[in-house]
Steps between C-alpha positions, in 0.01 A plus 500: 500500500212257467302467823526165676124456471522513121783247495297257709189562292680458168637172633142380539411612148788317334492182714207341309647611167838342576339176617270473198786582262720221633210255493453587133875478435531163672216353297634647176842339549353150519329298230368240746312747718125565491338793679182292528637183657825613666512713813727801535704304754590254223708774340749503788449159657799281586703431188300735277686676217560872554432455873772743609378771263138463606586475870680833469207666327244365744723599793513857368120514485477369857745766619286767335187354659663504844618860448146605418386316810755688707368826357145412607627385840694825546215726391240303694704525818556873457131561433374253764326322213448142618404338171778659295743391769371142491501482120860620504604236753332224298659618175844489660423154637383392154826615348696296755288190438540531124877523549489179702312331216789588269794430730381210713173362366506472119232285344581138421552394141199351327453128564789490750487364855366758748762676710474699822578819308230420245242438771595823675461680168133402499462600866648845440280540191192442717632751754540754221138454395385561858721810530373636168139465610578665835673795334217560257248480784699756700514729196122474470469615862754776440305639204152422627378842384542385141213282378677392182814400689288291735358315199847470345645358823219249547530387140877462533466290815245271334714459188820425694330249728309326219794492257742376767261225607441403138876491440545250783209287378634507145836374620350221710267384223761543225273727297809696394354846529722604790695755299196690381323493837811598695556795268147623569567489875848655492399751234214624717738551793757677282229728366399587857861593584508727194170665593615556859830646377321727255277619782801589713671668206197715424451585865187304593250482216264296716403785736681380810544698820539871429793539735697209354713707262564761767632234738734324258622806313526548123430201278 
């Protein structure tokens, strides 16, 4: 029987892959879609073709992300590991918020009148950026013994913040680079989830506390 820890960890490994695959699929099914000028949200905005299919795929990736978060929460609590615990809580919260973006706050159609749901979509997107930066910062503190991970975390935070800000500016100024810039931001966060999951799967490759594996049991 596969240990629960491995199930949670594998969920984190496949979550970014599922999300990226459905983003690619959604763009491939449309001839009027540009990865440079159209955001990912445009793939499943109100009235978009293939919305049900893409919503299902994105929802699956969010479930996997939340499961990985629960695994970190569970292990962090058992090992009295504050930062793992907090990262887990924030990942679960992120999964819930992303679900809300699908179910209640889809993006408005291009050039349509703004709706409450559309406005809330932008609000939740900003919240997700803040949560992503917080999680990466906590992971930096968790693996502070690793110099390269410290550099990786700092670089990821800078990229996410800069790309997210540039995405907003591009939209306001109608530069039409939102799709490319948003993909840089989201891609950086998805890569971080994969790296964190790989670390858990391999049993701490960043030289964390020596007693961590003893406290949580077999990985």
